Coordinates of N, CA and C in Angstrom, one line a residue:
M249 N 96.7 71.0 99.3 CA 95.3 70.6 99.1 C 94.5 71.9 98.9
E250 N 93.6 71.9 97.9 CA 92.8 73.0 97.7 C 91.7 73.2 98.8
N251 N 91.4 74.4 99.1 CA 90.5 74.7 100.2 C 89.1 74.0 100.1
H252 N 88.6 73.9 98.9 CA 87.3 73.2 98.7 C 87.3 71.7 99.0
V253 N 88.5 71.2 98.9 CA 88.7 69.7 99.3 C 89.0 69.6 100.8
R254 N 89.8 70.5 101.3 CA 90.1 70.5 102.7 C 89.0 70.9 103.6
F255 N 88.1 71.8 103.1 CA 86.9 72.2 103.9 C 85.7 72.1 103.1
P256 N 85.3 70.8 102.7 CA 84.1 70.6 101.9 C 82.8 71.2 102.4
H257 N 82.7 71.2 103.8 CA 81.5 71.7 104.4 C 81.2 73.2 104.1
L258 N 82.3 73.9 103.7 CA 82.1 75.4 103.5 C 81.4 75.6 102.1
L259 N 81.4 74.6 101.3 CA 80.7 74.7 100.0 C 79.2 74.9 100.2
R260 N 78.7 74.5 101.4 CA 77.3 74.7 101.8 C 77.1 75.9 102.7
S261 N 78.1 76.7 102.9 CA 77.9 77.9 103.8 C 76.9 78.8 103.2
E262 N 76.3 79.6 104.1 CA 75.2 80.5 103.8 C 75.6 81.5 102.7
V263 N 76.8 82.0 102.7 CA 77.2 83.0 101.8 C 77.3 82.4 100.4
L264 N 77.5 81.1 100.2 CA 77.7 80.5 98.9 C 76.5 79.6 98.5
E265 N 75.4 79.7 99.3 CA 74.3 78.8 99.1 C 73.6 79.1 97.7
G266 N 73.4 78.0 97.0 CA 72.7 78.1 95.7 C 73.5 78.6 94.5
L267 N 74.8 78.9 94.8 CA 75.7 79.4 93.7 C 76.2 78.2 92.9
D268 N 76.7 78.5 91.7 CA 77.3 77.5 90.8 C 78.5 76.9 91.5
T269 N 78.6 75.5 91.3 CA 79.6 74.8 92.0 C 81.0 75.3 91.7
G270 N 81.2 75.7 90.4 CA 82.5 76.2 90.0 C 82.9 77.5 90.8
F271 N 81.8 78.4 90.9 CA 82.0 79.6 91.6 C 82.4 79.4 93.1
R272 N 81.7 78.5 93.7 CA 81.9 78.2 95.1 C 83.3 77.6 95.3
K273 N 83.7 76.7 94.5 CA 85.1 76.2 94.6 C 86.2 77.2 94.4
A274 N 86.0 78.0 93.4 CA 87.0 79.1 93.1 C 87.0 80.1 94.2
F275 N 85.9 80.4 94.8 CA 85.9 81.4 95.9 C 86.7 80.9 97.1
L276 N 86.4 79.6 97.5 CA 87.1 79.1 98.6 C 88.5 78.9 98.4
N277 N 88.9 78.5 97.2 CA 90.3 78.3 96.9 C 91.1 79.6 96.8
G278 N 90.4 80.7 96.6 CA 91.1 82.0 96.5 C 91.3 82.6 97.9
C279 N 90.7 81.9 99.0 CA 90.9 82.4 100.3 C 92.2 81.9 101.0
K280 N 92.7 82.7 101.9 CA 93.8 82.3 102.7 C 93.4 81.6 104.0
V281 N 94.1 80.5 104.3 CA 93.8 79.7 105.5 C 94.5 80.4 106.7
E282 N 93.7 80.7 107.7 CA 94.3 81.3 109.0 C 94.0 80.3 110.1
V283 N 95.1 79.8 110.7 CA 95.0 78.9 111.9 C 95.4 79.6 113.1
F284 N 94.5 79.6 114.1 CA 94.8 80.3 115.4 C 95.0 79.2 116.5
Q285 N 96.2 79.0 116.9 CA 96.5 78.1 118.0 C 96.1 78.6 119.4
K286 N 96.0 80.0 119.5 CA 95.6 80.6 120.7 C 94.5 81.6 120.4
P287 N 93.7 82.0 121.4 CA 92.6 82.9 121.2 C 93.1 84.2 120.5
A288 N 92.4 84.7 119.6 CA 92.8 85.9 118.8 C 91.7 86.8 118.4
M289 N 91.9 88.1 118.4 CA 90.9 89.0 118.0 C 91.1 89.2 116.5
V290 N 90.1 88.9 115.7 CA 90.2 89.0 114.2 C 89.6 90.3 113.7
Y291 N 88.6 90.8 114.4 CA 88.1 92.2 114.1 C 87.9 92.9 115.5
E292 N 88.2 94.2 115.5 CA 88.1 95.0 116.7 C 87.1 96.1 116.5
Q293 N 86.2 96.2 117.4 CA 85.2 97.3 117.4 C 85.8 98.6 117.2
G294 N 85.3 99.4 116.2 CA 85.9 100.7 115.9 C 87.0 100.8 115.0
E295 N 87.6 99.6 114.6 CA 88.7 99.5 113.6 C 88.2 99.1 112.3
A296 N 89.0 99.3 111.3 CA 88.6 98.9 109.9 C 88.6 97.4 109.7
S297 N 87.8 96.9 108.7 CA 87.8 95.5 108.4 C 88.7 95.3 107.1
D298 N 89.6 94.3 107.1 CA 90.5 94.1 106.0 C 89.9 93.1 105.0
G299 N 88.6 92.6 105.2 CA 88.0 91.7 104.3 C 87.0 90.8 105.1
M300 N 86.6 89.8 104.4 CA 85.6 88.8 105.0 C 86.3 87.6 105.5
R301 N 85.8 86.9 106.5 CA 86.3 85.6 107.0 C 85.1 84.6 107.1
L302 N 85.4 83.4 106.8 CA 84.5 82.3 107.0 C 85.1 81.4 108.0
I303 N 84.2 80.9 108.9 CA 84.7 80.0 110.0 C 84.8 78.5 109.4
A304 N 86.0 78.0 109.3 CA 86.2 76.6 108.8 C 86.1 75.6 109.9
H305 N 86.6 76.0 111.1 CA 86.7 75.1 112.2 C 86.6 75.9 113.5
G306 N 85.8 75.5 114.4 CA 85.7 76.2 115.7 C 84.5 77.2 115.7
Y307 N 84.7 78.3 116.4 CA 83.6 79.3 116.4 C 84.3 80.7 116.7
V308 N 83.5 81.7 116.6 CA 83.9 83.1 116.9 C 82.9 83.7 117.8
D309 N 83.3 84.3 118.9 CA 82.4 85.1 119.7 C 82.4 86.6 119.3
V310 N 81.2 87.1 119.2 CA 81.0 88.5 118.8 C 80.5 89.3 120.1
T311 N 81.3 90.3 120.4 CA 81.0 91.1 121.6 C 80.9 92.6 121.3
Y312 N 80.3 93.3 122.1 CA 80.2 94.8 122.0 C 80.5 95.5 123.3
I313 N 81.2 96.5 123.2 CA 81.6 97.3 124.4 C 80.9 98.7 124.3
G314 N 80.1 99.0 125.3 CA 79.4 100.3 125.3 C 80.2 101.4 125.8
E315 N 79.7 102.6 125.7 CA 80.5 103.8 126.1 C 80.8 103.8 127.6
D316 N 80.0 103.0 128.4 CA 80.3 102.9 129.8 C 81.4 101.8 130.1
G317 N 81.9 101.2 129.0 CA 82.9 100.2 129.2 C 82.4 98.8 129.5
Q318 N 81.1 98.6 129.6 CA 80.5 97.3 129.8 C 80.5 96.5 128.5
Q319 N 80.9 95.2 128.6 CA 80.9 94.4 127.4 C 79.7 93.4 127.5
I320 N 79.1 93.3 126.3 CA 77.9 92.4 126.2 C 78.2 91.3 125.1
F321 N 77.8 90.1 125.3 CA 77.9 89.1 124.4 C 76.7 89.2 123.4
L322 N 77.1 89.2 122.1 CA 76.1 89.3 121.0 C 75.7 88.0 120.4
S323 N 76.7 87.2 120.0 CA 76.4 85.9 119.4 C 77.7 85.1 119.4
R324 N 77.5 83.8 119.1 CA 78.6 82.9 118.9 C 78.4 82.3 117.5
E325 N 79.2 82.7 116.6 CA 79.1 82.2 115.2 C 79.9 80.9 115.0
R326 N 79.2 80.0 114.3 CA 79.7 78.6 114.2 C 80.3 78.4 112.7
M327 N 80.7 77.2 112.5 CA 81.3 76.9 111.2 C 80.4 77.2 110.0
G328 N 80.9 77.8 109.0 CA 80.2 78.2 107.9 C 79.7 79.7 107.9
S329 N 79.8 80.3 109.1 CA 79.3 81.7 109.2 C 80.4 82.6 108.7
S330 N 80.0 83.8 108.2 CA 80.9 84.8 107.7 C 80.9 86.0 108.6
M331 N 81.9 86.8 108.5 CA 82.0 88.1 109.3 C 82.9 89.0 108.6
G332 N 82.7 90.3 108.9 CA 83.6 91.4 108.4 C 83.3 91.9 107.1
E333 N 82.3 91.2 106.4 CA 82.0 91.7 105.0 C 81.3 93.0 104.9
L334 N 80.4 93.3 105.8 CA 79.6 94.5 105.7 C 80.6 95.7 105.9
E335 N 81.4 95.6 106.9 CA 82.4 96.8 107.1 C 83.4 96.9 106.0
A336 N 83.8 95.7 105.5 CA 84.8 95.8 104.4 C 84.2 96.4 103.1
I337 N 82.9 96.1 102.8 CA 82.3 96.7 101.7 C 82.0 98.2 101.9
S338 N 81.5 98.5 103.1 CA 81.1 99.9 103.3 C 82.2 100.8 103.7
E339 N 83.4 100.2 104.1 CA 84.6 100.9 104.6 C 84.2 101.7 105.8
E340 N 83.3 101.2 106.6 CA 83.0 101.7 107.9 C 83.6 100.9 109.0
P341 N 83.8 101.5 110.2 CA 84.5 100.8 111.3 C 83.6 99.5 111.8
C342 N 84.3 98.6 112.3 CA 83.7 97.4 112.8 C 82.7 97.7 113.9
T343 N 81.5 97.2 113.9 CA 80.5 97.5 114.9 C 80.6 96.6 116.1
A344 N 81.5 95.6 116.1 CA 81.7 94.7 117.2 C 83.0 94.1 117.1
T345 N 83.4 93.4 118.2 CA 84.7 92.7 118.2 C 84.5 91.2 118.0
C346 N 85.3 90.6 117.2 CA 85.1 89.1 116.9 C 86.4 88.4 117.4
T347 N 86.2 87.4 118.3 CA 87.4 86.7 118.9 C 87.3 85.2 118.7
T348 N 88.4 84.6 118.3 CA 88.4 83.2 118.2 C 88.8 82.5 119.5
P349 N 88.5 81.2 119.7 CA 89.1 80.5 120.8 C 90.4 79.9 120.3
A350 N 91.0 79.1 121.1 CA 92.2 78.3 120.6 C 91.8 77.3 119.6
N351 N 92.7 76.9 118.7 CA 92.5 75.9 117.7 C 91.3 76.2 116.8
C352 N 91.3 77.4 116.2 CA 90.2 77.8 115.3 C 90.8 78.1 114.0
T353 N 90.1 77.7 112.9 CA 90.6 77.9 111.6 C 89.6 78.8 110.8
L354 N 90.1 79.8 110.2 CA 89.2 80.7 109.3 C 89.8 80.8 107.9
L355 N 88.9 81.1 107.0 CA 89.3 81.4 105.6 C 89.2 82.9 105.4
Y356 N 90.3 83.5 105.0 CA 90.3 85.0 104.8 C 90.1 85.3 103.4
C357 N 89.1 86.2 103.1 CA 88.8 86.7 101.8 C 89.2 88.2 101.7
P358 N 90.3 88.6 101.1 CA 90.6 90.0 101.1 C 89.6 90.8 100.3
K359 N 89.7 92.1 100.4 CA 88.7 93.0 99.8 C 88.7 92.8 98.3
P360 N 89.8 92.8 97.5 CA 89.7 92.6 96.1 C 88.9 91.4 95.7
Q361 N 89.1 90.3 96.3 CA 88.4 89.0 96.0 C 86.9 89.2 96.3
L362 N 86.6 89.9 97.5 CA 85.2 90.1 97.9 C 84.5 90.9 96.9
F363 N 85.1 92.0 96.4 CA 84.5 92.9 95.4 C 84.3 92.2 94.1
E364 N 85.2 91.3 93.8 CA 85.0 90.5 92.5 C 83.8 89.6 92.6
A365 N 83.7 89.0 93.8 CA 82.5 88.1 94.0 C 81.2 88.8 94.0
L366 N 81.2 90.1 94.4 CA 80.0 90.9 94.4 C 79.5 91.2 93.0
K367 N 80.2 90.8 91.9 CA 79.7 91.0 90.6 C 78.6 89.9 90.3
N368 N 78.6 88.9 91.2 CA 77.6 87.8 91.0 C 76.3 88.2 91.8
I369 N 75.2 88.4 91.1 CA 74.0 88.8 91.7 C 73.5 87.9 92.8
D370 N 73.7 86.6 92.6 CA 73.3 85.6 93.6 C 74.1 85.7 94.9
F371 N 75.4 86.0 94.7 CA 76.2 86.2 95.9 C 75.7 87.4 96.7
I372 N 75.3 88.5 96.0 CA 74.8 89.7 96.7 C 73.5 89.3 97.4
K373 N 72.6 88.5 96.8 CA 71.4 88.1 97.4 C 71.7 87.3 98.7
N374 N 72.7 86.4 98.7 CA 73.1 85.7 99.9 C 73.6 86.6 101.0
M375 N 74.3 87.7 100.6 CA 74.8 88.7 101.5 C 73.6 89.4 102.2
A376 N 72.6 89.7 101.4 CA 71.4 90.4 101.9 C 70.7 89.5 102.9
R377 N 70.6 88.2 102.6 CA 69.9 87.3 103.5 C 70.6 87.3 104.9
I378 N 72.0 87.3 104.8 CA 72.8 87.2 106.0 C 72.5 88.5 106.8
F379 N 72.5 89.7 106.1 CA 72.3 90.9 106.8 C 70.9 91.0 107.4
Q380 N 69.9 90.5 106.7 CA 68.6 90.5 107.3 C 68.5 89.6 108.5
R381 N 69.1 88.4 108.5 CA 69.1 87.5 109.7 C 69.8 88.2 110.9
R382 N 70.9 89.0 110.6 CA 71.5 89.7 111.7 C 70.7 90.8 112.3
Q383 N 69.9 91.4 111.4 CA 69.0 92.5 111.9 C 67.9 91.9 112.7
V384 N 67.4 90.7 112.3 CA 66.4 90.1 113.2 C 66.9 89.7 114.5
H385 N 68.2 89.2 114.5 CA 68.8 88.9 115.8 C 69.0 90.1 116.6
D386 N 69.5 91.2 116.0 CA 69.8 92.4 116.8 C 68.5 93.0 117.4
N387 N 67.4 92.9 116.6 CA 66.1 93.3 117.2 C 65.7 92.5 118.4
W388 N 65.9 91.2 118.2 CA 65.5 90.3 119.3 C 66.4 90.6 120.5
H389 N 67.7 90.7 120.3 CA 68.6 90.9 121.4 C 68.3 92.2 122.2
S390 N 67.9 93.3 121.5 CA 67.6 94.5 122.1 C 66.3 94.3 123.0
H391 N 65.3 93.6 122.4 CA 64.1 93.4 123.1 C 64.3 92.6 124.4
I392 N 64.9 91.4 124.2 CA 65.1 90.5 125.4 C 66.0 91.1 126.4
S393 N 67.0 91.9 126.0 CA 67.8 92.5 127.0 C 67.1 93.6 127.9
Q394 N 66.2 94.3 127.2 CA 65.4 95.3 127.9 C 64.3 94.8 128.7
F395 N 63.5 93.8 128.2 CA 62.3 93.4 128.8 C 62.3 92.0 129.3
G396 N 63.3 91.2 129.0 CA 63.3 89.7 129.3 C 63.7 89.5 130.8
A397 N 63.1 88.6 131.4 CA 63.5 88.1 132.8 C 64.7 87.2 132.6
V398 N 65.4 86.8 133.7 CA 66.6 86.0 133.6 C 66.3 84.7 132.8
G399 N 65.2 84.0 133.2 CA 64.9 82.8 132.5 C 64.7 82.9 131.0
E400 N 64.1 84.0 130.6 CA 63.9 84.3 129.2 C 65.2 84.6 128.5
R401 N 66.1 85.3 129.2 CA 67.4 85.6 128.6 C 68.2 84.4 128.4
L402 N 68.2 83.5 129.4 CA 68.9 82.2 129.3 C 68.4 81.4 128.2
R403 N 67.1 81.3 128.1 CA 66.5 80.5 127.0 C 66.9 81.0 125.7
G404 N 66.9 82.4 125.6 CA 67.2 83.0 124.3 C 68.7 82.7 123.9
Y405 N 69.6 82.8 124.9 CA 71.0 82.5 124.5 C 71.2 81.0 124.2
L406 N 70.5 80.1 124.9 CA 70.7 78.7 124.6 C 70.1 78.5 123.2
Y407 N 69.0 79.1 122.8 CA 68.4 79.0 121.5 C 69.4 79.5 120.5
M408 N 70.1 80.6 120.7 CA 71.0 81.2 119.8 C 72.3 80.3 119.7
L409 N 72.8 79.8 120.8 CA 74.0 79.0 120.8 C 73.8 77.6 120.2
S410 N 72.5 77.2 120.1 CA 72.2 75.8 119.5 C 71.7 75.9 118.1
R411 N 72.0 77.1 117.4 CA 71.5 77.2 116.1 C 72.1 76.2 115.1
N412 N 73.3 75.8 115.3 CA 73.9 74.8 114.4 C 74.2 73.4 115.0
T413 N 73.9 73.3 116.3 CA 74.2 72.0 117.0 C 73.3 72.0 118.2
N414 N 72.9 70.7 118.6 CA 72.0 70.6 119.8 C 72.8 70.5 121.1
K415 N 74.1 70.6 121.0 CA 75.0 70.5 122.1 C 75.7 71.8 122.4
V416 N 75.5 72.4 123.6 CA 76.1 73.6 124.0 C 77.1 73.3 125.1
V417 N 78.3 73.5 124.9 CA 79.4 73.2 125.9 C 79.9 74.5 126.5
E418 N 79.3 74.9 127.6 CA 79.7 76.1 128.3 C 79.6 75.9 129.8
T419 N 80.4 76.6 130.5 CA 80.3 76.5 132.0 C 79.1 77.4 132.4
Q420 N 78.6 77.2 133.6 CA 77.6 78.0 134.2 C 78.1 79.4 134.5
S421 N 79.4 79.5 134.8 CA 80.0 80.9 135.0 C 79.9 81.7 133.7
Y422 N 80.2 81.0 132.6 CA 80.1 81.7 131.3 C 78.7 82.2 131.0
L423 N 77.8 81.2 131.2 CA 76.4 81.6 130.9 C 75.9 82.7 131.8
A424 N 76.3 82.7 133.1 CA 75.9 83.7 134.0 C 76.5 85.1 133.5
A425 N 77.7 85.1 132.9 CA 78.3 86.3 132.5 C 77.5 86.9 131.3
V426 N 77.1 86.0 130.3 CA 76.5 86.6 129.1 C 75.0 86.9 129.4
V427 N 74.4 86.2 130.4 CA 73.0 86.5 130.7 C 72.9 87.7 131.7
G428 N 73.9 87.8 132.5 CA 73.9 88.9 133.4 C 73.2 88.6 134.8
C429 N 73.6 87.5 135.4 CA 73.1 87.0 136.7 C 74.1 86.2 137.4
S430 N 73.8 85.6 138.5 CA 74.7 84.8 139.3 C 74.7 83.4 138.7
R431 N 75.8 82.7 139.0 CA 75.9 81.3 138.6 C 74.8 80.4 139.3
Q432 N 74.5 80.8 140.5 CA 73.4 80.0 141.2 C 72.1 80.2 140.5
T433 N 71.8 81.4 140.0 CA 70.6 81.6 139.3 C 70.5 80.8 138.0
V434 N 71.6 80.8 137.3 CA 71.7 80.0 136.1 C 71.5 78.5 136.4
N435 N 72.0 78.0 137.5 CA 71.9 76.6 137.9 C 70.4 76.3 138.1
R436 N 69.7 77.3 138.8 CA 68.2 77.1 139.1 C 67.4 77.1 137.8
E437 N 67.7 78.0 136.9 CA 67.0 78.1 135.6 C 67.3 76.8 134.7
L438 N 68.5 76.3 134.7 CA 68.8 75.1 134.0 C 68.1 73.9 134.5
A439 N 67.9 73.9 135.9 CA 67.2 72.8 136.5 C 65.7 72.8 136.1
R440 N 65.2 74.0 135.9 CA 63.8 74.1 135.5 C 63.6 73.6 134.1
L441 N 64.6 74.0 133.2 CA 64.5 73.5 131.8 C 64.7 72.0 131.7
R442 N 65.6 71.5 132.6 CA 65.8 70.1 132.6 C 64.6 69.3 133.1
D443 N 63.9 69.8 134.1 CA 62.7 69.2 134.7 C 61.6 69.2 133.7
A444 N 61.6 70.2 132.8 CA 60.5 70.4 131.8 C 60.8 69.6 130.5
G445 N 62.0 68.9 130.5 CA 62.3 68.1 129.3 C 62.8 68.9 128.2
V446 N 63.2 70.1 128.4 CA 63.7 71.0 127.3 C 65.2 70.7 127.0
I447 N 65.9 70.4 128.1 CA 67.4 70.2 127.9 C 67.7 68.9 128.8
A448 N 68.9 68.4 128.5 CA 69.5 67.4 129.4 C 70.9 67.9 129.6
Q449 N 71.6 67.5 130.7 CA 72.9 67.9 131.0 C 73.9 66.8 131.3
N450 N 75.1 67.0 130.8 CA 76.2 66.0 131.1 C 77.4 66.8 131.4
G451 N 77.6 67.1 132.6 CA 78.7 67.9 133.0 C 78.5 69.3 132.5
S452 N 79.5 69.9 131.8 CA 79.3 71.2 131.3 C 78.6 71.2 129.9
E453 N 78.2 70.0 129.4 CA 77.5 69.9 128.2 C 76.0 70.0 128.4
I454 N 75.4 70.9 127.6 CA 73.9 71.0 127.7 C 73.4 70.5 126.3
I455 N 72.5 69.5 126.4 CA 71.9 68.9 125.2 C 70.5 69.5 125.1
V456 N 70.3 70.2 124.0 CA 69.0 70.8 123.7 C 68.1 69.7 123.1
L457 N 67.0 69.4 123.8 CA 66.1 68.3 123.4 C 64.9 68.9 122.7
D458 N 64.5 70.2 123.0 CA 63.3 70.8 122.4 C 63.7 72.3 122.2
R459 N 64.3 72.5 121.0 CA 64.7 73.9 120.7 C 63.5 74.8 120.5
A460 N 62.4 74.3 120.0 CA 61.2 75.2 119.8 C 60.7 75.7 121.2
A461 N 60.9 74.8 122.2 CA 60.4 75.3 123.5 C 61.3 76.4 124.1
L462 N 62.6 76.4 123.7 CA 63.5 77.5 124.2 C 63.0 78.8 123.6
S463 N 62.5 78.8 122.4 CA 62.1 80.0 121.7 C 60.7 80.5 122.0
E464 N 59.9 79.6 122.7 CA 58.5 79.9 123.0 C 58.4 81.3 123.7
G465 N 57.6 82.2 123.0 CA 57.4 83.5 123.6 C 58.5 84.5 123.4
L466 N 59.6 84.0 122.7 CA 60.7 84.9 122.4 C 60.9 85.3 121.0
I467 N 60.7 84.3 120.1 CA 60.9 84.5 118.7 C 59.6 84.5 117.9
S468 N 59.4 85.6 117.2 CA 58.1 85.7 116.5 C 58.3 85.2 115.1

């Protein structure tokens, strides 16, 4: 089965948005399907990128390790997101590490196919939009990490994790690790958001009821 039939939702991915239908189908069909039954590192910080990948199923966590050895969570990329293209094009080392969970499916676009696609000016424009969005995110992340209180950092991460879905399925221990506080503090902050009607909770599932409220005072 061709990739555009197997993964029809990727025809609407950001990197292919607004492009000719024939181009989008051909691009997806030229990619190799990668299925990860176990967690796997697909890009490693400091190493070369072998091409671009699109998330067909699951998600990918993006992390950065500083010179002091401390790891920080940057983002969780969802279905339709792309990664690795900037480093593949520039031939510069990967700026972060990208890791899949178990049962994740990616479409791999090798460098020759990527450079061929770059002959399309609209494909380049989509790439530029993606890079601009990442820059906005990086600026926000730097600001909130330096100046944000715990509650603001938690709201920011929930806002980021709910970009493509209103349901965030994460343990409080995980949220505590990415926010940089104790699990008890996360529990208190989640209770405040729940009491304010911003979220609801069902076990480890957080349902975002008012995403705009999460970003209040954080996103300009």
